[in-house]
């Protein structure tokens, strides 16, 4: 069974962390509606959606991706770089317990799941304001025994590695080359976002389709020209909180 673990939008999302964006009012009701539509889209792709409740004290908890990295063999509970987000991991660890052996990033290291791009046995990890060199090193030590190789990646100008690059097929990466050096992905087919859509590199590969922000039509066209099936979703409200399509779920097969 394929599971999509999500977390409801916090009523306090207006107090979210912001790094690269100016604060703009978030329409919470619309954010919830868009989040439901995103979940419906995952449901249509064959995932059973399990939604954890919102926590009013955790404004960013809808961005569940940052709290955990789920692999077929193990789940790594992260230690988010933003202090306000560190308590988010507790509920996620409880929810993941039935499905995977759990491993933990330990203090003082930090790592956000949004910095981890998995392509098969390759794990690319962004070195960012959120993820420390020590976090990457702990991550490498935890996952080497399972046959994964970890490649640290320098990221500039955006929040996470997956703001700059995501997988859009088993062997293809969509990249914004102004935020990450795309030669890191030389072993894969590389596609670039349309320059007018810098946020367009955050795509969510869900089985045989890519769930993709409706606000990036030009890059969408590029993907479709390559034969990729794209499912557009409107993320206008959550994007004001600097979130994208990968951040709102953990996708995995129940073991
Ligand atoms: C934050 O700054 O942590 C949130 N406002 C946005 C997190 C987005 N997460 C992600 O891209 N993986």
XYZ file of C-alpha atoms in Angstrom, residues 30-245:
216
model
C -8.086 28.931 0.887
C -4.823 27.342 2.029
C -6.843 24.493 3.586
C -8.906 24.095 0.387
C -5.767 23.993 -1.775
C -4.165 21.507 0.630
C -7.229 19.243 0.311
C -7.024 19.481 -3.477
C -3.355 18.497 -3.294
C -4.290 15.498 -1.134
C -7.051 14.557 -3.600
C -4.495 14.641 -6.370
C -2.282 12.221 -4.403
C -5.334 10.033 -3.828
C -5.919 9.890 -7.588
C -2.305 8.829 -8.069
C -2.961 5.805 -5.868
C -1.829 7.015 -2.438
C -3.843 6.510 0.701
C -3.722 9.892 2.405
C -3.240 9.928 6.176
C -3.501 13.424 7.557
C -2.024 14.309 10.954
C -3.886 17.024 12.854
C -2.759 20.628 12.709
C -1.043 22.056 15.738
C -1.805 25.740 16.377
C 1.561 26.099 18.130
C 3.444 24.856 15.057
C 2.772 27.355 12.232
C 4.872 25.490 9.622
C 3.826 21.932 10.431
C 1.916 21.481 7.155
C 5.388 21.257 5.565
C 5.822 17.726 6.860
C 8.590 16.851 4.405
C 11.125 18.750 6.492
C 10.676 16.501 9.532
C 11.497 13.100 8.092
C 13.274 11.348 5.221
C 11.556 8.053 4.406
C 13.482 5.395 2.503
C 12.400 1.807 1.862
C 14.639 0.486 4.665
C 14.539 3.206 7.322
C 13.117 6.617 8.207
C 15.381 9.391 9.452
C 13.664 11.813 11.795
C 15.342 15.131 11.152
C 16.284 18.013 13.400
C 14.922 21.070 11.541
C 17.208 24.070 11.306
C 14.581 26.610 12.424
C 14.020 26.484 16.203
C 10.268 27.069 15.816
C 10.082 23.863 13.745
C 12.085 21.495 15.946
C 9.002 20.295 17.940
C 7.274 19.234 14.706
C 9.216 15.970 14.606
C 7.551 14.429 17.676
C 4.153 13.768 16.076
C 5.749 12.627 12.839
C 8.046 10.133 14.595
C 4.971 8.647 16.327
C 3.143 8.367 13.017
C 6.117 6.746 11.252
C 6.881 4.234 14.028
C 4.575 1.484 12.665
C 6.121 1.677 9.207
C 9.900 1.957 9.529
C 12.918 1.539 11.780
C 13.535 5.090 12.982
C 16.895 6.834 13.137
C 17.425 10.376 14.430
C 19.603 13.387 13.616
C 21.130 14.371 16.935
C 21.994 17.869 18.288
C 23.721 20.096 17.525
C 23.402 18.954 13.911
C 20.448 20.148 11.848
C 18.867 18.793 8.679
C 15.620 19.659 6.870
C 13.991 17.004 4.699
C 13.523 19.642 2.000
C 17.280 19.495 1.516
C 17.300 15.789 0.667
C 16.834 14.707 -2.939
C 16.731 10.936 -3.372
C 17.279 9.340 -6.758
C 17.574 5.595 -6.293
C 20.558 4.935 -4.052
C 21.905 8.482 -4.519
C 21.074 11.066 -1.871
C 21.895 14.690 -2.655
C 21.791 16.909 0.429
C 21.743 20.708 0.336
C 24.118 22.595 2.572
C 21.874 25.490 3.529
C 20.840 27.774 6.385
C 18.715 24.825 7.608
C 21.037 21.864 7.073
C 24.493 21.867 8.638
C 27.624 20.054 7.480
C 27.366 17.949 10.624
C 23.749 17.106 9.764
C 24.887 15.846 6.369
C 27.672 13.820 7.977
C 25.286 12.186 10.476
C 22.880 11.456 7.641
C 25.694 9.825 5.639
C 26.734 7.651 8.605
C 23.123 6.538 9.179
C 22.492 5.600 5.552
C 25.796 4.207 4.323
C 25.009 0.776 5.845
C 21.974 0.580 3.541
C 24.084 1.207 0.446
C 23.254 4.887 -0.087
C 25.827 7.444 -1.192
C 25.422 10.977 0.085
C 26.565 13.975 -1.964
C 26.567 17.397 -0.270
C 25.367 20.173 -2.582
C 25.912 23.904 -2.233
C 22.677 25.868 -2.670
C 22.421 29.661 -2.987
C 19.452 32.006 -3.239
C 16.705 29.654 -2.081
C 15.569 27.842 1.050
C 16.248 24.173 0.326
C 17.937 21.973 -2.247
C 14.511 20.840 -3.433
C 13.534 24.468 -4.123
C 16.324 24.283 -6.730
C 16.167 20.709 -8.029
C 13.778 17.749 -7.901
C 13.383 14.419 -9.662
C 10.726 14.369 -12.405
C 11.349 10.755 -13.489
C 13.486 7.879 -12.205
C 16.492 9.275 -14.060
C 15.658 12.940 -14.704
C 16.111 16.096 -12.659
C 14.408 19.467 -13.073
C 16.824 22.228 -12.096
C 16.922 25.969 -11.566
C 20.590 26.506 -12.512
C 20.761 29.913 -10.824
C 20.335 28.282 -7.386
C 22.349 25.092 -7.785
C 25.192 23.981 -10.050
C 23.406 21.535 -12.325
C 26.611 19.617 -13.097
C 26.053 17.883 -9.730
C 23.324 15.936 -11.573
C 25.493 15.005 -14.557
C 24.616 11.313 -14.186
C 20.949 12.054 -14.946
C 18.937 13.702 -17.691
C 18.752 17.376 -16.801
C 15.910 19.771 -17.581
C 15.866 23.449 -16.704
C 13.005 25.614 -15.494
C 11.847 28.453 -17.719
C 13.914 31.455 -16.514
C 10.706 33.402 -15.783
C 9.625 30.700 -13.287
C 12.410 30.406 -10.716
C 10.143 28.549 -8.259
C 9.349 25.962 -10.927
C 12.025 23.445 -9.927
C 9.950 22.090 -7.041
C 7.991 19.191 -8.535
C 6.628 16.126 -6.783
C 7.101 12.803 -8.531
C 4.136 10.648 -7.528
C 4.465 7.294 -9.309
C 3.984 7.989 -13.032
C 3.022 11.662 -12.757
C 4.468 14.919 -11.550
C 2.370 17.029 -9.205
C 3.269 20.548 -10.153
C 2.428 24.177 -9.227
C -0.218 25.645 -11.523
C 1.684 28.945 -11.391
C 4.513 27.658 -13.607
C 2.878 26.963 -17.012
C 5.986 27.511 -19.137
C 8.071 24.944 -17.289
C 5.065 22.646 -17.295
C 5.076 22.842 -21.089
C 8.763 21.884 -21.104
C 8.000 18.822 -18.985
C 5.062 17.787 -21.141
C 7.174 18.101 -24.301
C 9.456 15.476 -22.753
C 6.483 13.145 -22.303
C 6.062 13.740 -18.564
C 2.495 13.598 -17.274
C 1.873 16.733 -15.181
C -0.921 17.196 -12.611
C -1.199 20.931 -11.823
C -2.213 22.029 -8.326
C -2.819 25.552 -7.081
C -0.366 26.296 -4.273
C -0.818 30.082 -4.172
C -1.436 30.314 -0.410
C 1.159 27.822 0.858
C 3.735 29.341 -1.479
C 3.377 32.604 0.490
C 4.738 30.576 3.429
C 7.659 29.503 1.198
C 6.269 26.000 0.744
C 5.929 23.999 -2.440
C 4.546 20.691 -3.645
